[in-house]
C-alpha atoms as an extended CHARMM CRD file, in Angstrom:
* protein
*
       270  EXT
         1         1  MET       CA             85.4940000000       86.0350000000      128.5020000000  PROA      1               0.0000000000
         2         2  THR       CA             85.0480000000       82.0270000000      127.5240000000  PROA      2               0.0000000000
         3         3  GLU       CA             82.2010000000       82.4270000000      126.0260000000  PROA      3               0.0000000000
         4         4  HSD       CA             83.3710000000       85.1230000000      123.4040000000  PROA      4               0.0000000000
         5         5  ILE       CA             86.5590000000       82.8630000000      122.7860000000  PROA      5               0.0000000000
         6         6  ASP       CA             84.4480000000       80.2250000000      121.6900000000  PROA      6               0.0000000000
         7         7  GLU       CA             82.2930000000       81.9880000000      119.1430000000  PROA      7               0.0000000000
         8         8  PRO       CA             82.3390000000       81.1060000000      115.4010000000  PROA      8               0.0000000000
         9         9  ILE       CA             84.6170000000       83.6170000000      113.3970000000  PROA      9               0.0000000000
        10        10  HSD       CA             82.6150000000       84.6920000000      110.7220000000  PROA      10              0.0000000000
        11        11  VAL       CA             84.9530000000       84.8910000000      107.3760000000  PROA      11              0.0000000000
        12        12  ALA       CA             83.6540000000       86.0410000000      103.8700000000  PROA      12              0.0000000000
        13        13  ILE       CA             85.6290000000       85.0930000000      100.7110000000  PROA      13              0.0000000000
        14        14  ALA       CA             84.4260000000       87.1180000000       98.0580000000  PROA      14              0.0000000000
        15        15  MET       CA             86.6520000000       85.3560000000       95.3570000000  PROA      15              0.0000000000
        16        16  ASN       CA             85.0540000000       82.8360000000       92.7610000000  PROA      16              0.0000000000
        17        17  PHE       CA             87.0020000000       79.7650000000       94.9180000000  PROA      17              0.0000000000
        18        18  SER       CA             85.9470000000       75.7790000000       93.9030000000  PROA      18              0.0000000000
        19        19  ASP       CA             84.0550000000       73.6670000000       96.9680000000  PROA      19              0.0000000000
        20        20  GLU       CA             88.0860000000       72.0490000000       97.7490000000  PROA      20              0.0000000000
        21        21  ILE       CA             89.4180000000       74.9940000000       98.2090000000  PROA      21              0.0000000000
        22        22  ILE       CA             86.4950000000       76.2360000000      100.5570000000  PROA      22              0.0000000000
        23        23  ASN       CA             86.2770000000       72.8670000000      102.4620000000  PROA      23              0.0000000000
        24        24  SER       CA             90.0310000000       72.4170000000      103.2220000000  PROA      24              0.0000000000
        25        25  LEU       CA             89.8940000000       76.1610000000      104.3270000000  PROA      25              0.0000000000
        26        26  ARG       CA             86.7070000000       74.8490000000      106.8770000000  PROA      26              0.0000000000
        27        27  GLU       CA             88.8960000000       72.2450000000      107.8520000000  PROA      27              0.0000000000
        28        28  ILE       CA             91.6450000000       74.1940000000      109.4670000000  PROA      28              0.0000000000
        29        29  SER       CA             89.5890000000       75.1740000000      112.5760000000  PROA      29              0.0000000000
        30        30  PRO       CA             85.5690000000       74.3150000000      113.8600000000  PROA      30              0.0000000000
        31        31  LYS       CA             85.7190000000       78.0580000000      114.5020000000  PROA      31              0.0000000000
        32        32  LEU       CA             85.9190000000       79.2050000000      111.5390000000  PROA      32              0.0000000000
        33        33  HSD       CA             82.4250000000       79.8430000000      110.0760000000  PROA      33              0.0000000000
        34        34  ILE       CA             83.3710000000       80.3840000000      106.6860000000  PROA      34              0.0000000000
        35        35  GLU       CA             81.2190000000       81.7310000000      103.3150000000  PROA      35              0.0000000000
        36        36  ARG       CA             82.0010000000       82.2540000000       99.5890000000  PROA      36              0.0000000000
        37        37  TYR       CA             80.0290000000       85.3530000000       97.7280000000  PROA      37              0.0000000000
        38        38  TRP       CA             80.1590000000       85.6460000000       94.5080000000  PROA      38              0.0000000000
        39        39  PRO       CA             80.3530000000       87.6780000000       92.1290000000  PROA      39              0.0000000000
        40        40  GLU       CA             78.3320000000       90.0880000000       94.9820000000  PROA      40              0.0000000000
        41        41  VAL       CA             78.8390000000       90.3000000000       98.4030000000  PROA      41              0.0000000000
        42        42  PRO       CA             74.7240000000       90.9400000000       99.8460000000  PROA      42              0.0000000000
        43        43  GLU       CA             74.5490000000       93.8260000000      101.9560000000  PROA      43              0.0000000000
        44        44  HSD       CA             73.1540000000       91.8770000000      104.4450000000  PROA      44              0.0000000000
        45        45  VAL       CA             75.9770000000       89.8740000000      105.1570000000  PROA      45              0.0000000000
        46        46  TRP       CA             79.0380000000       92.4220000000      106.0250000000  PROA      46              0.0000000000
        47        47  LYS       CA             77.1030000000       93.4090000000      109.4150000000  PROA      47              0.0000000000
        48        48  ASP       CA             78.9160000000       89.9000000000      110.6480000000  PROA      48              0.0000000000
        49        49  VAL       CA             81.8560000000       89.5890000000      108.9180000000  PROA      49              0.0000000000
        50        50  GLU       CA             85.3920000000       89.7990000000      110.6190000000  PROA      50              0.0000000000
        51        51  VAL       CA             87.2730000000       88.5080000000      108.2140000000  PROA      51              0.0000000000
        52        52  LEU       CA             87.6300000000       89.0780000000      104.8470000000  PROA      52              0.0000000000
        53        53  TYR       CA             89.3730000000       87.6640000000      102.0470000000  PROA      53              0.0000000000
        54        54  THR       CA             88.8630000000       89.7540000000       98.8200000000  PROA      54              0.0000000000
        55        55  LEU       CA             90.1250000000       91.2430000000       95.5000000000  PROA      55              0.0000000000
        56        56  ARG       CA             87.5290000000       94.1120000000       94.4850000000  PROA      56              0.0000000000
        57        57  HSD       CA             85.0200000000       93.5780000000       96.8170000000  PROA      57              0.0000000000
        58        58  PHE       CA             85.4540000000       96.0050000000      100.3260000000  PROA      58              0.0000000000
        59        59  PRO       CA             82.3920000000       96.9740000000      102.6570000000  PROA      59              0.0000000000
        60        60  LEU       CA             81.7060000000      100.8110000000      103.7300000000  PROA      60              0.0000000000
        61        61  PRO       CA             83.3100000000      101.2680000000      107.5500000000  PROA      61              0.0000000000
        62        62  GLU       CA             79.6770000000      101.5420000000      108.8200000000  PROA      62              0.0000000000
        63        63  GLN       CA             78.3440000000       98.1370000000      106.8870000000  PROA      63              0.0000000000
        64        64  ALA       CA             80.9130000000       96.1470000000      108.4030000000  PROA      64              0.0000000000
        65        65  PRO       CA             81.5640000000       97.4780000000      112.2240000000  PROA      65              0.0000000000
        66        66  LYS       CA             82.8700000000       93.5190000000      113.2460000000  PROA      66              0.0000000000
        67        67  LEU       CA             85.4530000000       93.7380000000      110.5250000000  PROA      67              0.0000000000
        68        68  ARG       CA             89.2480000000       93.6810000000      112.0440000000  PROA      68              0.0000000000
        69        69  TRP       CA             91.1820000000       91.7730000000      108.9290000000  PROA      69              0.0000000000
        70        70  ILE       CA             91.3050000000       92.1740000000      104.9750000000  PROA      70              0.0000000000
        71        71  GLN       CA             93.9190000000       89.6220000000      103.3970000000  PROA      71              0.0000000000
        72        72  LEU       CA             93.6580000000       90.9840000000       99.9610000000  PROA      72              0.0000000000
        73        73  HSD       CA             94.4290000000       88.0890000000       96.7570000000  PROA      73              0.0000000000
        74        74  SER       CA             96.8920000000       90.2190000000       95.0160000000  PROA      74              0.0000000000
        75        75  ALA       CA            100.3190000000       91.6540000000       96.2600000000  PROA      75              0.0000000000
        76        76  GLY       CA             99.8870000000       95.1610000000       95.1920000000  PROA      76              0.0000000000
        77        77  LEU       CA             97.3910000000       97.2210000000       97.2360000000  PROA      77              0.0000000000
        78        78  ASP       CA             95.8030000000       99.6600000000       94.5800000000  PROA      78              0.0000000000
        79        79  ASN       CA             92.5360000000       98.0310000000       94.6900000000  PROA      79              0.0000000000
        80        80  VAL       CA             91.8140000000       98.9610000000       98.1870000000  PROA      80              0.0000000000
        81        81  ILE       CA             94.2020000000      102.0820000000       98.2580000000  PROA      81              0.0000000000
        82        82  ASN       CA             91.2890000000      104.2750000000       97.7470000000  PROA      82              0.0000000000
        83        83  GLN       CA             88.4810000000      102.5800000000       99.5610000000  PROA      83              0.0000000000
        84        84  PRO       CA             87.2560000000      104.2560000000      102.6970000000  PROA      84              0.0000000000
        85        85  ILE       CA             87.6900000000      101.4180000000      104.9420000000  PROA      85              0.0000000000
        86        86  VAL       CA             91.5510000000      102.1540000000      104.7650000000  PROA      86              0.0000000000
        87        87  LYS       CA             90.8290000000      104.4970000000      107.0810000000  PROA      87              0.0000000000
        88        88  ALA       CA             89.0610000000      102.6720000000      109.3910000000  PROA      88              0.0000000000
        89        89  GLU       CA             91.9680000000      102.2360000000      112.6380000000  PROA      89              0.0000000000
        90        90  ASP       CA             90.7260000000       98.6570000000      113.7000000000  PROA      90              0.0000000000
        91        91  VAL       CA             90.6900000000       97.0690000000      110.3160000000  PROA      91              0.0000000000
        92        92  ASP       CA             94.4510000000       95.8560000000      109.8260000000  PROA      92              0.0000000000
        93        93  ILE       CA             95.3080000000       94.6350000000      105.7050000000  PROA      93              0.0000000000
        94        94  THR       CA             97.5320000000       92.2850000000      104.2950000000  PROA      94              0.0000000000
        95        95  SER       CA             98.5030000000       91.8060000000      100.9950000000  PROA      95              0.0000000000
        96        96  THR       CA             99.9790000000       88.1650000000       99.1780000000  PROA      96              0.0000000000
        97        97  SER       CA            103.3700000000       89.9750000000       98.9530000000  PROA      97              0.0000000000
        98        98  GLY       CA            105.6320000000       87.1990000000       97.9080000000  PROA      98              0.0000000000
        99        99  ILE       CA            103.8050000000       84.3460000000       96.8240000000  PROA      99              0.0000000000
       100       100  HSD       CA            103.9280000000       85.0680000000       92.9550000000  PROA      100             0.0000000000
       101       101  ALA       CA            107.6030000000       85.1010000000       92.7980000000  PROA      101             0.0000000000
       102       102  GLY       CA            108.2850000000       82.0470000000       91.3480000000  PROA      102             0.0000000000
       103       103  HSD       CA            105.5050000000       82.2240000000       89.0760000000  PROA      103             0.0000000000
       104       104  MET       CA            106.3530000000       85.7800000000       87.8060000000  PROA      104             0.0000000000
       105       105  ALA       CA            109.8490000000       85.3470000000       87.7620000000  PROA      105             0.0000000000
       106       106  GLU       CA            109.7070000000       81.6220000000       85.5260000000  PROA      106             0.0000000000
       107       107  TYR       CA            107.2990000000       83.6250000000       83.2710000000  PROA      107             0.0000000000
       108       108  CYS       CA            110.0260000000       86.1640000000       82.5950000000  PROA      108             0.0000000000
       109       109  LEU       CA            112.3320000000       83.5400000000       82.0420000000  PROA      109             0.0000000000
       110       110  MET       CA            110.2840000000       81.9280000000       79.5960000000  PROA      110             0.0000000000
       111       111  MET       CA            109.8010000000       85.0410000000       77.7410000000  PROA      111             0.0000000000
       112       112  MET       CA            113.2210000000       86.3200000000       77.3150000000  PROA      112             0.0000000000
       113       113  LEU       CA            113.9130000000       82.7090000000       76.4520000000  PROA      113             0.0000000000
       114       114  ALA       CA            111.0760000000       83.2020000000       73.5670000000  PROA      114             0.0000000000
       115       115  PHE       CA            112.3550000000       86.1320000000       71.7850000000  PROA      115             0.0000000000
       116       116  GLU       CA            116.2930000000       84.8420000000       72.2520000000  PROA      116             0.0000000000
       117       117  TYR       CA            114.9710000000       81.9080000000       70.2810000000  PROA      117             0.0000000000
       118       118  LYS       CA            112.3860000000       83.0670000000       67.8930000000  PROA      118             0.0000000000
       119       119  LEU       CA            109.2380000000       81.5630000000       69.5180000000  PROA      119             0.0000000000
       120       120  PRO       CA            106.5980000000       83.8790000000       67.9890000000  PROA      120             0.0000000000
       121       121  GLN       CA            108.5120000000       83.9250000000       64.2580000000  PROA      121             0.0000000000
       122       122  MET       CA            108.3380000000       80.2140000000       64.7080000000  PROA      122             0.0000000000
       123       123  LEU       CA            104.9000000000       80.2050000000       65.6840000000  PROA      123             0.0000000000
       124       124  ALA       CA            103.3750000000       82.8410000000       62.8140000000  PROA      124             0.0000000000
       125       125  PHE       CA            105.2030000000       80.5420000000       60.2440000000  PROA      125             0.0000000000
       126       126  LYS       CA            103.3530000000       77.4680000000       61.8240000000  PROA      126             0.0000000000
       127       127  GLU       CA             99.9780000000       79.0180000000       61.7890000000  PROA      127             0.0000000000
       128       128  LYS       CA            100.4090000000       80.1660000000       57.8300000000  PROA      128             0.0000000000
       129       129  GLY       CA            101.6040000000       76.4560000000       57.2860000000  PROA      129             0.0000000000
       130       130  GLU       CA            104.8450000000       77.5020000000       55.7020000000  PROA      130             0.0000000000
       131       131  TRP       CA            108.2660000000       77.5060000000       56.7780000000  PROA      131             0.0000000000
       132       132  PRO       CA            110.5620000000       79.9950000000       55.1750000000  PROA      132             0.0000000000
       133       133  GLU       CA            113.2190000000       80.0880000000       52.7170000000  PROA      133             0.0000000000
       134       134  LYS       CA            117.2160000000       81.1600000000       54.5950000000  PROA      134             0.0000000000
       135       135  SER       CA            114.7470000000       79.6200000000       58.4470000000  PROA      135             0.0000000000
       136       136  HSD       CA            118.5200000000       79.6480000000       59.7830000000  PROA      136             0.0000000000
       137       137  ARG       CA            118.9400000000       83.3400000000       59.1150000000  PROA      137             0.0000000000
       138       138  ILE       CA            114.8110000000       83.6580000000       60.5900000000  PROA      138             0.0000000000
       139       139  PHE       CA            115.0710000000       81.7570000000       63.7370000000  PROA      139             0.0000000000
       140       140  SER       CA            119.5010000000       81.6000000000       64.6870000000  PROA      140             0.0000000000
       141       141  PRO       CA            118.8470000000       81.2040000000       68.0680000000  PROA      141             0.0000000000
       142       142  TYR       CA            120.8000000000       84.3540000000       70.1190000000  PROA      142             0.0000000000
       143       143  GLY       CA            120.7960000000       83.0060000000       73.7070000000  PROA      143             0.0000000000
       144       144  LEU       CA            120.7370000000       84.2860000000       77.2490000000  PROA      144             0.0000000000
       145       145  ARG       CA            124.4690000000       84.0930000000       78.3200000000  PROA      145             0.0000000000
       146       146  ASP       CA            125.7740000000       87.7030000000       78.9220000000  PROA      146             0.0000000000
       147       147  LYS       CA            122.9330000000       89.7980000000       77.6070000000  PROA      147             0.0000000000
       148       148  VAL       CA            121.8960000000       92.3920000000       80.3090000000  PROA      148             0.0000000000
       149       149  VAL       CA            118.7110000000       92.3970000000       81.9690000000  PROA      149             0.0000000000
       150       150  GLY       CA            117.4390000000       95.4380000000       83.5530000000  PROA      150             0.0000000000
       151       151  ILE       CA            114.8640000000       94.5580000000       86.4460000000  PROA      151             0.0000000000
       152       152  VAL       CA            112.5980000000       97.6730000000       87.9700000000  PROA      152             0.0000000000
       153       153  GLY       CA            111.7100000000       96.8310000000       91.3270000000  PROA      153             0.0000000000
       154       154  TYR       CA            114.2600000000       94.6080000000       93.8030000000  PROA      154             0.0000000000
       155       155  GLY       CA            111.6780000000       93.1270000000       95.4190000000  PROA      155             0.0000000000
       156       156  SER       CA            110.6720000000       89.4150000000       95.9340000000  PROA      156             0.0000000000
       157       157  ILE       CA            109.5810000000       89.0120000000       92.0430000000  PROA      157             0.0000000000
       158       158  GLY       CA            112.9200000000       90.9250000000       91.1730000000  PROA      158             0.0000000000
       159       159  ARG       CA            115.1110000000       88.8050000000       93.4970000000  PROA      159             0.0000000000
       160       160  GLU       CA            114.2240000000       85.3380000000       92.0540000000  PROA      160             0.0000000000
       161       161  ILE       CA            114.1760000000       86.7790000000       88.2960000000  PROA      161             0.0000000000
       162       162  ALA       CA            117.6830000000       88.0050000000       89.0830000000  PROA      162             0.0000000000
       163       163  ARG       CA            118.7670000000       84.6090000000       90.5750000000  PROA      163             0.0000000000
       164       164  LEU       CA            117.2490000000       82.5070000000       87.4230000000  PROA      164             0.0000000000
       165       165  ALA       CA            118.8760000000       84.9560000000       84.8730000000  PROA      165             0.0000000000
       166       166  ASN       CA            122.1440000000       84.6400000000       86.7830000000  PROA      166             0.0000000000
       167       167  ALA       CA            121.8630000000       81.0410000000       86.5440000000  PROA      167             0.0000000000
       168       168  PHE       CA            121.6180000000       81.2140000000       82.4860000000  PROA      168             0.0000000000
       169       169  GLY       CA            124.9220000000       83.6410000000       82.6460000000  PROA      169             0.0000000000
       170       170  MET       CA            123.1140000000       87.0850000000       81.9940000000  PROA      170             0.0000000000
       171       171  ARG       CA            124.2730000000       90.3610000000       83.2430000000  PROA      171             0.0000000000
       172       172  ILE       CA            121.9350000000       91.5380000000       85.7200000000  PROA      172             0.0000000000
       173       173  LEU       CA            121.3820000000       95.4640000000       86.3620000000  PROA      173             0.0000000000
       174       174  ALA       CA            118.7290000000       96.0160000000       89.5790000000  PROA      174             0.0000000000
       175       175  SER       CA            116.5120000000       99.0790000000       90.5780000000  PROA      175             0.0000000000
       176       176  LYS       CA            115.1760000000      100.1780000000       93.9630000000  PROA      176             0.0000000000
       177       177  ARG       CA            113.3520000000      102.8420000000       95.6020000000  PROA      177             0.0000000000
       178       178  ASP       CA            116.4040000000      102.7510000000       98.7740000000  PROA      178             0.0000000000
       179       179  VAL       CA            119.7120000000      101.1970000000       97.5030000000  PROA      179             0.0000000000
       180       180  ARG       CA            120.8140000000      101.4340000000      100.8150000000  PROA      180             0.0000000000
       181       181  GLN       CA            118.5420000000       98.9540000000      102.0110000000  PROA      181             0.0000000000
       182       182  ALA       CA            119.5890000000       95.6390000000      100.5660000000  PROA      182             0.0000000000
       183       183  THR       CA            117.3210000000       93.3470000000      102.4470000000  PROA      183             0.0000000000
       184       184  LEU       CA            113.4410000000       92.7210000000      101.6540000000  PROA      184             0.0000000000
       185       185  ASP       CA            111.1360000000       95.0840000000      103.8020000000  PROA      185             0.0000000000
       186       186  GLY       CA            108.6330000000       92.3240000000      104.3810000000  PROA      186             0.0000000000
       187       187  GLY       CA            106.5080000000       89.7460000000      102.3440000000  PROA      187             0.0000000000
       188       188  TYR       CA            106.4740000000       86.1320000000      102.1670000000  PROA      188             0.0000000000
       189       189  GLU       CA            109.5300000000       84.5430000000      101.1120000000  PROA      189             0.0000000000
       190       190  GLU       CA            109.4490000000       81.2120000000       99.7810000000  PROA      190             0.0000000000
       191       191  PRO       CA            113.2200000000       79.4000000000      101.0220000000  PROA      191             0.0000000000
       192       192  ASP       CA            116.2650000000       79.0670000000       99.1940000000  PROA      192             0.0000000000
       193       193  MET       CA            114.4720000000       81.3260000000       96.9150000000  PROA      193             0.0000000000
       194       194  GLY       CA            115.4250000000       84.8050000000       95.8920000000  PROA      194             0.0000000000
       195       195  ASP       CA            118.6600000000       87.2020000000       96.1120000000  PROA      195             0.0000000000
       196       196  PRO       CA            118.2060000000       88.1250000000      100.2450000000  PROA      196             0.0000000000
       197       197  ASP       CA            120.9610000000       89.8900000000      100.4940000000  PROA      197             0.0000000000
       198       198  ALA       CA            120.9690000000       91.5180000000       96.9580000000  PROA      198             0.0000000000
       199       199  SER       CA            124.3580000000       90.6050000000       96.2330000000  PROA      199             0.0000000000
       200       200  ILE       CA            123.2120000000       89.1380000000       92.5600000000  PROA      200             0.0000000000
       201       201  PRO       CA            123.0310000000       92.3900000000       90.5170000000  PROA      201             0.0000000000
       202       202  GLU       CA            126.4760000000       94.0380000000       89.2030000000  PROA      202             0.0000000000
       203       203  ARG       CA            124.9570000000       97.5900000000       89.9510000000  PROA      203             0.0000000000
       204       204  ILE       CA            121.8260000000       98.1620000000       91.8120000000  PROA      204             0.0000000000
       205       205  TYR       CA            120.3950000000      101.9100000000       90.6840000000  PROA      205             0.0000000000
       206       206  PRO       CA            118.2130000000      104.5330000000       92.5740000000  PROA      206             0.0000000000
       207       207  GLY       CA            114.6850000000      104.8630000000       91.4860000000  PROA      207             0.0000000000
       208       208  SER       CA            115.5980000000      108.7090000000       89.8910000000  PROA      208             0.0000000000
       209       209  ALA       CA            118.1750000000      106.4510000000       87.2730000000  PROA      209             0.0000000000
       210       210  ILE       CA            115.9580000000      103.8720000000       85.3460000000  PROA      210             0.0000000000
       211       211  LYS       CA            116.7240000000      105.9400000000       82.3670000000  PROA      211             0.0000000000
       212       212  SER       CA            120.6990000000      105.1510000000       82.7850000000  PROA      212             0.0000000000
       213       213  MET       CA            120.3310000000      101.3710000000       83.5760000000  PROA      213             0.0000000000
       214       214  ALA       CA            117.3760000000      101.1930000000       80.5730000000  PROA      214             0.0000000000
       215       215  SER       CA            120.3290000000      102.0780000000       78.3720000000  PROA      215             0.0000000000
       216       216  ALA       CA            122.5500000000       99.4800000000       78.6250000000  PROA      216             0.0000000000
       217       217  CYS       CA            119.6660000000       96.7900000000       78.5490000000  PROA      217             0.0000000000
       218       218  ASP       CA            118.9070000000       94.0130000000       76.4870000000  PROA      218             0.0000000000
       219       219  PHE       CA            115.5970000000       93.1960000000       78.4130000000  PROA      219             0.0000000000
       220       220  LEU       CA            113.8470000000       95.4270000000       80.5990000000  PROA      220             0.0000000000
       221       221  ILE       CA            111.7120000000       94.1020000000       83.3610000000  PROA      221             0.0000000000
       222       222  LEU       CA            109.1190000000       95.8800000000       85.1490000000  PROA      222             0.0000000000
       223       223  THR       CA            108.1050000000       94.3960000000       88.6820000000  PROA      223             0.0000000000
       224       224  VAL       CA            107.2750000000       97.7480000000       90.9220000000  PROA      224             0.0000000000
       225       225  PRO       CA            103.8830000000       98.3730000000       92.7590000000  PROA      225             0.0000000000
       226       226  LEU       CA            101.5650000000      100.9350000000       91.2900000000  PROA      226             0.0000000000
       227       227  THR       CA            102.0880000000      103.9920000000       93.0850000000  PROA      227             0.0000000000
       228       228  PRO       CA            101.6490000000      107.8320000000       92.3520000000  PROA      228             0.0000000000
       229       229  ASP       CA            105.8180000000      107.5720000000       91.6740000000  PROA      229             0.0000000000
       230       230  THR       CA            105.6050000000      104.5110000000       89.4430000000  PROA      230             0.0000000000
       231       231  THR       CA            102.9480000000      105.6780000000       87.3200000000  PROA      231             0.0000000000
       232       232  HSD       CA            104.5560000000      106.5300000000       84.1090000000  PROA      232             0.0000000000
       233       233  LEU       CA            107.9910000000      105.5680000000       85.2740000000  PROA      233             0.0000000000
       234       234  VAL       CA            108.6990000000      104.0780000000       81.5620000000  PROA      234             0.0000000000
       235       235  ASN       CA            108.0880000000      107.2830000000       80.2780000000  PROA      235             0.0000000000
       236       236  GLU       CA            109.4150000000      108.8370000000       76.7420000000  PROA      236             0.0000000000
       237       237  ASP       CA            113.0150000000      109.7620000000       78.3430000000  PROA      237             0.0000000000
       238       238  VAL       CA            113.4400000000      106.1880000000       79.1960000000  PROA      238             0.0000000000
       239       239  LEU       CA            112.2210000000      104.9340000000       75.9120000000  PROA      239             0.0000000000
       240       240  SER       CA            114.2020000000      106.8400000000       73.7260000000  PROA      240             0.0000000000
       241       241  ALA       CA            117.2250000000      105.8810000000       75.9460000000  PROA      241             0.0000000000
       242       242  MET       CA            116.7580000000      102.0940000000       75.0940000000  PROA      242             0.0000000000
       243       243  LYS       CA            118.3800000000      100.1270000000       72.5240000000  PROA      243             0.0000000000
       244       244  GLU       CA            116.5510000000       99.6460000000       69.4780000000  PROA      244             0.0000000000
       245       245  THR       CA            116.3180000000       96.0360000000       69.9180000000  PROA      245             0.0000000000
       246       246  ALA       CA            115.9300000000       95.9370000000       73.5320000000  PROA      246             0.0000000000
       247       247  ILE       CA            112.8260000000       94.1270000000       74.8590000000  PROA      247             0.0000000000
       248       248  ILE       CA            110.6840000000       95.4070000000       77.5700000000  PROA      248             0.0000000000
       249       249  ILE       CA            108.5220000000       92.8730000000       80.1940000000  PROA      249             0.0000000000
       250       250  ASN       CA            105.9840000000       94.4150000000       82.2840000000  PROA      250             0.0000000000
       251       251  VAL       CA            104.6630000000       92.0860000000       84.6960000000  PROA      251             0.0000000000
       252       252  ALA       CA            103.5740000000       95.4070000000       86.6640000000  PROA      252             0.0000000000
       253       253  ARG       CA            100.2280000000       97.0880000000       86.4680000000  PROA      253             0.0000000000
       254       254  GLY       CA            100.2420000000       98.9140000000       82.3460000000  PROA      254             0.0000000000
       255       255  SER       CA            100.1310000000      101.9350000000       83.9180000000  PROA      255             0.0000000000
       256       256  VAL       CA            103.8940000000      102.1940000000       85.0480000000  PROA      256             0.0000000000
       257       257  ILE       CA            104.6640000000      102.5450000000       81.0840000000  PROA      257             0.0000000000
       258       258  ASP       CA            103.2520000000      105.7550000000       79.7070000000  PROA      258             0.0000000000
       259       259  GLU       CA            101.2910000000      104.3350000000       76.8750000000  PROA      259             0.0000000000
       260       260  GLU       CA            100.8760000000      106.7500000000       74.5150000000  PROA      260             0.0000000000
       261       261  ALA       CA            105.1440000000      107.3800000000       74.8330000000  PROA      261             0.0000000000
       262       262  LEU       CA            105.4950000000      103.6940000000       74.1030000000  PROA      262             0.0000000000
       263       263  ILE       CA            102.9270000000      103.9760000000       71.2410000000  PROA      263             0.0000000000
       264       264  SER       CA            104.9980000000      106.2740000000       69.4650000000  PROA      264             0.0000000000
       265       265  ALA       CA            108.2200000000      104.6740000000       70.4050000000  PROA      265             0.0000000000
       266       266  LEU       CA            106.9690000000      101.4110000000       68.2820000000  PROA      266             0.0000000000
       267       267  ALA       CA            105.8270000000      103.8990000000       65.5520000000  PROA      267             0.0000000000
       268       268  ALA       CA            109.3400000000      105.0090000000       65.1270000000  PROA      268             0.0000000000
       269       269  GLY       CA            110.9550000000      101.9870000000       64.6820000000  PROA      269             0.0000000000
       270       270  LYS       CA            111.9030000000      100.9280000000       68.5320000000  PROA      270             0.0000000000
């Protein structure tokens, strides 16, 4: 038993991490035998790997008989869900769900502010080296206060968006799969962030009522994972219900939106 405990743990990192990051990981414990493999993992390596950190590189179960843990670089599971290794009974798979909440929420606030304060228009004129006549009409800001933001998917990212948007005086609506469950059902949570008890939104809609929520929104922010239920969640019906001035911010996977329906809506002047 003692001999087994003293054996190194073989960790493969299939990401292009810097030497600084790799060395800092090695300092965690002398038992960790950490190697970085990029852009490919040589086939002969798999037989000894016990822990794998990856985004897109996965072995077949028979290639990695010692593998016990796969840590994904992503919050979503769509890269791994159809891989044969998922069916291996003795392999745990974890994601980075929750760690992106702060950055993604700030990005969404940045985009809403950019649209409300006409930043795209300003940059377009800057590139042309021009300043328009009646610039006050083109660049006059509206601001975020009292604007309605609908958050599709009320997980860690959605809840932090709600917290920040609430500080700007926005009205917040949200949708989630199970409206009866207020708290998060897993994932990493930063202290003093988010909306732990789901008390910020004026109303929380079930997933089947996205169209109704979207019709009231000035901004619709998508934060859901990509699953069979969320593929093309924002479809022709949802788009047709939205205000012509509404803005969609998608920080989920692209396929959450029906692209053909979106193109048609834009062509029709939405």
